[in-house]
PDB file of C-alpha atoms in Angstrom:
ATOM      1  CA  MET A 272       0.000   0.000   0.000  1.00  0.00           C
ATOM      2  CA  HIS A 273       1.365   3.429  -0.931  1.00  0.00           C
ATOM      3  CA  PRO A 274       1.279   6.211   1.632  1.00  0.00           C
ATOM      4  CA  GLU A 275      -1.470   8.797   1.330  1.00  0.00           C
ATOM      5  CA  TYR A 276       0.755  11.603   2.578  1.00  0.00           C
ATOM      6  CA  ARG A 277       4.507  12.177   2.510  1.00  0.00           C
ATOM      7  CA  VAL A 278       4.948  14.763   5.231  1.00  0.00           C
ATOM      8  CA  ILE A 279       7.521  16.827   7.092  1.00  0.00           C
ATOM      9  CA  PHE A 280       6.816  18.348  10.498  1.00  0.00           C
ATOM     10  CA  ASP A 281       8.174  21.791  11.295  1.00  0.00           C
ATOM     11  CA  THR A 282      10.193  21.871  14.508  1.00  0.00           C
ATOM     12  CA  ASN A 283       7.313  23.459  16.451  1.00  0.00           C
ATOM     13  CA  ILE A 284       5.073  20.431  15.843  1.00  0.00           C
ATOM     14  CA  TYR A 285       7.289  18.194  17.976  1.00  0.00           C
ATOM     15  CA  GLY A 286       6.850  20.679  20.821  1.00  0.00           C
ATOM     16  CA  GLU A 287       3.075  20.629  20.295  1.00  0.00           C
ATOM     17  CA  LEU A 288       3.031  16.825  20.441  1.00  0.00           C
ATOM     18  CA  VAL A 289       5.182  16.619  23.574  1.00  0.00           C
ATOM     19  CA  GLU A 290       3.866  19.580  25.556  1.00  0.00           C
ATOM     20  CA  LYS A 291       0.210  18.757  24.932  1.00  0.00           C
ATOM     21  CA  ASP A 292       0.737  15.077  25.781  1.00  0.00           C
ATOM     22  CA  ARG A 293      -0.463  13.747  22.439  1.00  0.00           C
ATOM     23  CA  ASP A 294       0.839  10.182  22.904  1.00  0.00           C
ATOM     24  CA  TYR A 295      -2.179   8.728  21.103  1.00  0.00           C
ATOM     25  CA  LEU A 296      -1.386  10.817  18.007  1.00  0.00           C
ATOM     26  CA  ILE A 297       2.326   9.993  18.150  1.00  0.00           C
ATOM     27  CA  LYS A 298       1.388   6.297  18.239  1.00  0.00           C
ATOM     28  CA  LYS A 299      -1.053   6.686  15.308  1.00  0.00           C
ATOM     29  CA  ILE A 300       1.549   8.505  13.211  1.00  0.00           C
ATOM     30  CA  SER A 301       4.374   6.083  13.955  1.00  0.00           C
ATOM     31  CA  GLU A 302       2.187   3.056  13.153  1.00  0.00           C
ATOM     32  CA  SER A 303       0.461   4.531  10.107  1.00  0.00           C
ATOM     33  CA  THR A 304       0.692   2.874   6.711  1.00  0.00           C
ATOM     34  CA  THR A 305      -0.884   5.888   5.004  1.00  0.00           C
ATOM     35  CA  VAL A 306       1.436   8.613   6.328  1.00  0.00           C
ATOM     36  CA  ILE A 307       5.216   8.797   6.220  1.00  0.00           C
ATOM     37  CA  VAL A 308       6.765  11.617   8.225  1.00  0.00           C
ATOM     38  CA  TYR A 309      10.238  12.567   7.072  1.00  0.00           C
ATOM     39  CA  GLY A 310      12.876  14.154   9.211  1.00  0.00           C
ATOM     40  CA  PHE A 311      15.472  16.699   8.183  1.00  0.00           C
ATOM     41  CA  GLU A 312      18.819  17.360   9.803  1.00  0.00           C
ATOM     42  CA  ILE A 313      17.963  21.052  10.388  1.00  0.00           C
ATOM     43  CA  ILE A 314      14.879  20.082  12.397  1.00  0.00           C
ATOM     44  CA  ARG A 315      16.807  17.553  14.480  1.00  0.00           C
ATOM     45  CA  LYS A 316      19.502  20.166  15.104  1.00  0.00           C
ATOM     46  CA  GLU A 317      16.871  22.651  16.314  1.00  0.00           C
ATOM     47  CA  LEU A 318      15.393  20.032  18.650  1.00  0.00           C
ATOM     48  CA  ARG A 319      18.848  19.253  20.037  1.00  0.00           C
ATOM     49  CA  ALA A 320      19.300  22.966  20.695  1.00  0.00           C
ATOM     50  CA  ALA A 321      16.319  23.035  23.073  1.00  0.00           C
ATOM     51  CA  PRO A 322      17.492  24.330  26.455  1.00  0.00           C
ATOM     52  CA  SER A 323      18.713  21.749  28.952  1.00  0.00           C
ATOM     53  CA  ASN A 324      19.898  23.966  31.792  1.00  0.00           C
ATOM     54  CA  THR A 325      17.402  22.515  34.269  1.00  0.00           C
ATOM     55  CA  ARG A 326      16.102  19.032  34.903  1.00  0.00           C
ATOM     56  CA  GLU A 327      12.700  20.045  33.484  1.00  0.00           C
ATOM     57  CA  TYR A 328      14.235  21.340  30.241  1.00  0.00           C
ATOM     58  CA  LEU A 329      16.563  18.353  29.926  1.00  0.00           C
ATOM     59  CA  HIS A 330      13.525  16.090  30.181  1.00  0.00           C
ATOM     60  CA  LEU A 331      11.728  18.188  27.530  1.00  0.00           C
ATOM     61  CA  ARG A 332      14.676  17.986  25.117  1.00  0.00           C
ATOM     62  CA  GLN A 333      14.884  14.216  25.601  1.00  0.00           C
ATOM     63  CA  ASP A 334      11.137  13.904  24.976  1.00  0.00           C
ATOM     64  CA  LEU A 335      11.380  16.043  21.826  1.00  0.00           C
ATOM     65  CA  LEU A 336      14.199  13.920  20.401  1.00  0.00           C
ATOM     66  CA  ARG A 337      12.502  10.659  21.411  1.00  0.00           C
ATOM     67  CA  THR A 338       9.287  11.788  19.685  1.00  0.00           C
ATOM     68  CA  TYR A 339      11.207  12.854  16.568  1.00  0.00           C
ATOM     69  CA  ASN A 340      12.990   9.481  16.384  1.00  0.00           C
ATOM     70  CA  LYS A 341       9.766   7.529  16.898  1.00  0.00           C
ATOM     71  CA  ILE A 342       7.820   9.435  14.244  1.00  0.00           C
ATOM     72  CA  VAL A 343      10.573   9.768  11.660  1.00  0.00           C
ATOM     73  CA  SER A 344      12.053   6.315  12.192  1.00  0.00           C
ATOM     74  CA  HIS A 345      14.533   5.864   9.334  1.00  0.00           C
ATOM     75  CA  HIS A 346      12.972   8.398   6.918  1.00  0.00           C
ATOM     76  CA  SER A 347      15.229  11.418   7.049  1.00  0.00           C
ATOM     77  CA  PHE A 348      16.857  13.859   4.650  1.00  0.00           C
ATOM     78  CA  ARG A 349      20.223  15.535   4.843  1.00  0.00           C
ATOM     79  CA  GLY A 350      20.914  18.982   3.524  1.00  0.00           C
ATOM     80  CA  ASN A 351      22.580  19.284   0.140  1.00  0.00           C
ATOM     81  CA  THR A 352      23.573  21.944  -2.378  1.00  0.00           C
ATOM     82  CA  ALA A 353      20.220  21.779  -4.211  1.00  0.00           C
ATOM     83  CA  ILE A 354      18.291  22.434  -0.980  1.00  0.00           C
ATOM     84  CA  ALA A 355      20.685  25.234  -0.005  1.00  0.00           C
ATOM     85  CA  ALA A 356      20.423  26.835  -3.458  1.00  0.00           C
ATOM     86  CA  LEU A 357      16.607  26.733  -3.426  1.00  0.00           C
ATOM     87  CA  ALA A 358      16.484  28.157   0.123  1.00  0.00           C
ATOM     88  CA  THR A 359      18.822  30.957  -0.994  1.00  0.00           C
ATOM     89  CA  GLU A 360      16.534  31.670  -3.925  1.00  0.00           C
ATOM     90  CA  TYR A 361      13.565  31.888  -1.529  1.00  0.00           C
ATOM     91  CA  ALA A 362      15.534  34.349   0.617  1.00  0.00           C
ATOM     92  CA  LEU A 363      16.473  36.515  -2.367  1.00  0.00           C
ATOM     93  CA  ASN A 364      12.831  36.721  -3.484  1.00  0.00           C
ATOM     94  CA  TYR A 365      11.194  37.074  -0.059  1.00  0.00           C
ATOM     95  CA  LYS A 366       9.678  40.505   0.567  1.00  0.00           C
ATOM     96  CA  GLY A 367       8.019  39.845   3.923  1.00  0.00           C
ATOM     97  CA  GLY A 368       8.344  41.729   7.169  1.00  0.00           C
ATOM     98  CA  ILE A 369      10.476  39.142   8.977  1.00  0.00           C
ATOM     99  CA  SER A 370      14.237  39.231   8.616  1.00  0.00           C
ATOM    100  CA  LYS A 371      15.593  36.724   6.143  1.00  0.00           C
ATOM    101  CA  HIS A 372      18.123  35.664   8.779  1.00  0.00           C
ATOM    102  CA  ARG A 373      15.275  34.516  11.059  1.00  0.00           C
ATOM    103  CA  MET A 374      13.688  32.661   8.122  1.00  0.00           C
ATOM    104  CA  VAL A 375      16.747  30.570   7.155  1.00  0.00           C
ATOM    105  CA  SER A 376      15.515  27.341   8.801  1.00  0.00           C
ATOM    106  CA  ASP A 377      12.031  27.849   7.367  1.00  0.00           C
ATOM    107  CA  PHE A 378      13.445  28.331   3.875  1.00  0.00           C
ATOM    108  CA  LEU A 379      15.576  25.192   4.230  1.00  0.00           C
ATOM    109  CA  ILE A 380      12.645  23.072   5.442  1.00  0.00           C
ATOM    110  CA  VAL A 381      10.377  24.246   2.612  1.00  0.00           C
ATOM    111  CA  ALA A 382      13.198  23.722   0.090  1.00  0.00           C
ATOM    112  CA  CYS A 383      13.733  20.181   1.388  1.00  0.00           C
ATOM    113  CA  ALA A 384       9.996  19.433   1.112  1.00  0.00           C
ATOM    114  CA  SER A 385       9.797  20.949  -2.386  1.00  0.00           C
ATOM    115  CA  ILE A 386      12.869  19.177  -3.780  1.00  0.00           C
ATOM    116  CA  HIS A 387      11.833  15.812  -2.331  1.00  0.00           C
ATOM    117  CA  ARG A 388       8.267  16.339  -3.551  1.00  0.00           C
ATOM    118  CA  LEU A 389       6.671  15.948  -0.135  1.00  0.00           C
ATOM    119  CA  ASP A 390       2.923  16.503  -0.037  1.00  0.00           C
ATOM    120  CA  VAL A 391       2.541  18.388   3.216  1.00  0.00           C
ATOM    121  CA  ILE A 392       4.419  20.575   5.678  1.00  0.00           C
ATOM    122  CA  VAL A 393       2.759  20.526   9.096  1.00  0.00           C
ATOM    123  CA  THR A 394       3.412  23.748  10.994  1.00  0.00           C
ATOM    124  CA  GLU A 395       1.848  26.068  13.526  1.00  0.00           C
ATOM    125  CA  ASP A 396       4.086  28.904  12.308  1.00  0.00           C
ATOM    126  CA  ASN A 397       1.599  31.136  10.505  1.00  0.00           C
ATOM    127  CA  HIS A 398       3.621  34.271  11.198  1.00  0.00           C
ATOM    128  CA  SER A 399       6.708  33.368   9.163  1.00  0.00           C
ATOM    129  CA  MET A 400       6.990  29.976   7.417  1.00  0.00           C
ATOM    130  CA  ASN A 401       3.312  29.762   6.522  1.00  0.00           C
ATOM    131  CA  SER A 402       2.607  33.469   6.046  1.00  0.00           C
ATOM    132  CA  PHE A 403       0.919  34.639   2.866  1.00  0.00           C
ATOM    133  CA  LEU A 404       4.067  36.458   1.657  1.00  0.00           C
ATOM    134  CA  ALA A 405       6.275  33.444   2.355  1.00  0.00           C
ATOM    135  CA  ARG A 406       3.915  31.098   0.492  1.00  0.00           C
ATOM    136  CA  GLN A 407       3.838  33.534  -2.439  1.00  0.00           C
ATOM    137  CA  THR A 408       7.627  33.432  -2.517  1.00  0.00           C
ATOM    138  CA  TYR A 409       7.792  29.626  -2.407  1.00  0.00           C
ATOM    139  CA  HIS A 410       5.240  29.392  -5.205  1.00  0.00           C
ATOM    140  CA  LYS A 411       6.998  31.894  -7.461  1.00  0.00           C
ATOM    141  CA  VAL A 412      10.405  30.257  -7.002  1.00  0.00           C
ATOM    142  CA  ASN A 413       9.046  26.698  -7.219  1.00  0.00           C
ATOM    143  CA  ILE A 414       7.212  27.433 -10.493  1.00  0.00           C
ATOM    144  CA  LYS A 415      10.418  28.877 -11.933  1.00  0.00           C
ATOM    145  CA  ASN A 416      12.272  25.694 -10.918  1.00  0.00           C
ATOM    146  CA  GLY A 417       9.577  23.232 -12.034  1.00  0.00           C
ATOM    147  CA  LEU A 418       8.733  22.201  -8.480  1.00  0.00           C
ATOM    148  CA  LYS A 419       5.340  21.542  -6.888  1.00  0.00           C
ATOM    149  CA  ASP A 420       4.407  23.483  -3.762  1.00  0.00           C
ATOM    150  CA  PRO A 421       3.791  21.367  -0.662  1.00  0.00           C
ATOM    151  CA  ALA A 422       0.500  22.008   1.134  1.00  0.00           C
ATOM    152  CA  PHE A 423       0.648  23.613   4.574  1.00  0.00           C
ATOM    153  CA  TYR A 424      -1.473  22.110   7.372  1.00  0.00           C
ATOM    154  CA  SER A 425      -1.811  22.882  11.045  1.00  0.00           C
ATOM    155  CA  LEU A 426      -1.462  19.884  13.351  1.00  0.00           C
ATOM    156  CA  MET A 427      -5.234  19.806  13.833  1.00  0.00           C
ATOM    157  CA  GLU A 428      -5.864  19.910  10.084  1.00  0.00           C
ATOM    158  CA  PHE A 429      -3.270  17.183   9.515  1.00  0.00           C
ATOM    159  CA  GLU A 430      -4.919  14.997  12.128  1.00  0.00           C
ATOM    160  CA  LYS A 431      -8.371  15.493  10.573  1.00  0.00           C
ATOM    161  CA  ARG A 432      -7.218  14.852   6.982  1.00  0.00           C
ATOM    162  CA  SER A 433      -4.988  11.851   7.645  1.00  0.00           C
ATOM    163  CA  LEU A 434      -6.329   8.347   7.306  1.00  0.00           C
ATOM    164  CA  PHE A 435      -4.815   6.633  10.309  1.00  0.00           C
ATOM    165  CA  PRO A 436      -5.427   2.984  11.079  1.00  0.00           C
ATOM    166  CA  VAL A 437      -8.173   2.521  13.655  1.00  0.00           C
TER     167      VAL A 437
END
């Protein structure tokens, strides 16, 4: 059976899953035959950078990485020159109100999803990554490069649209 969705979760989604104690959803995703969630080294790096200066934060960082590993399993992408070049092109064309420096990870994640032809990016970041101006930029650059735009879903929308095993 082929997966229904090939998906990448933005870094903030792992926090949503862990902090809101969504173990049932983590289990559904990791056992799904209709959804494959891909990881990306930039996302893992951001999760590893979560603060660990107190016992509470150390526990959170461990939970974030454990959740990432469980969901992604062995489906993960590494950065490469094509992803970097596309992200740079997004940055050069972006005319939004957020500094391009703050958008670097977002551009890399969207470039990874676009180059690998993933169907969906799940994010709660409607202010930068999933803003109207950012999506306009991705679309313009992707069309120019013959790439399909991934869809953007919130975690709730992803959960509603995904066909998980019962």
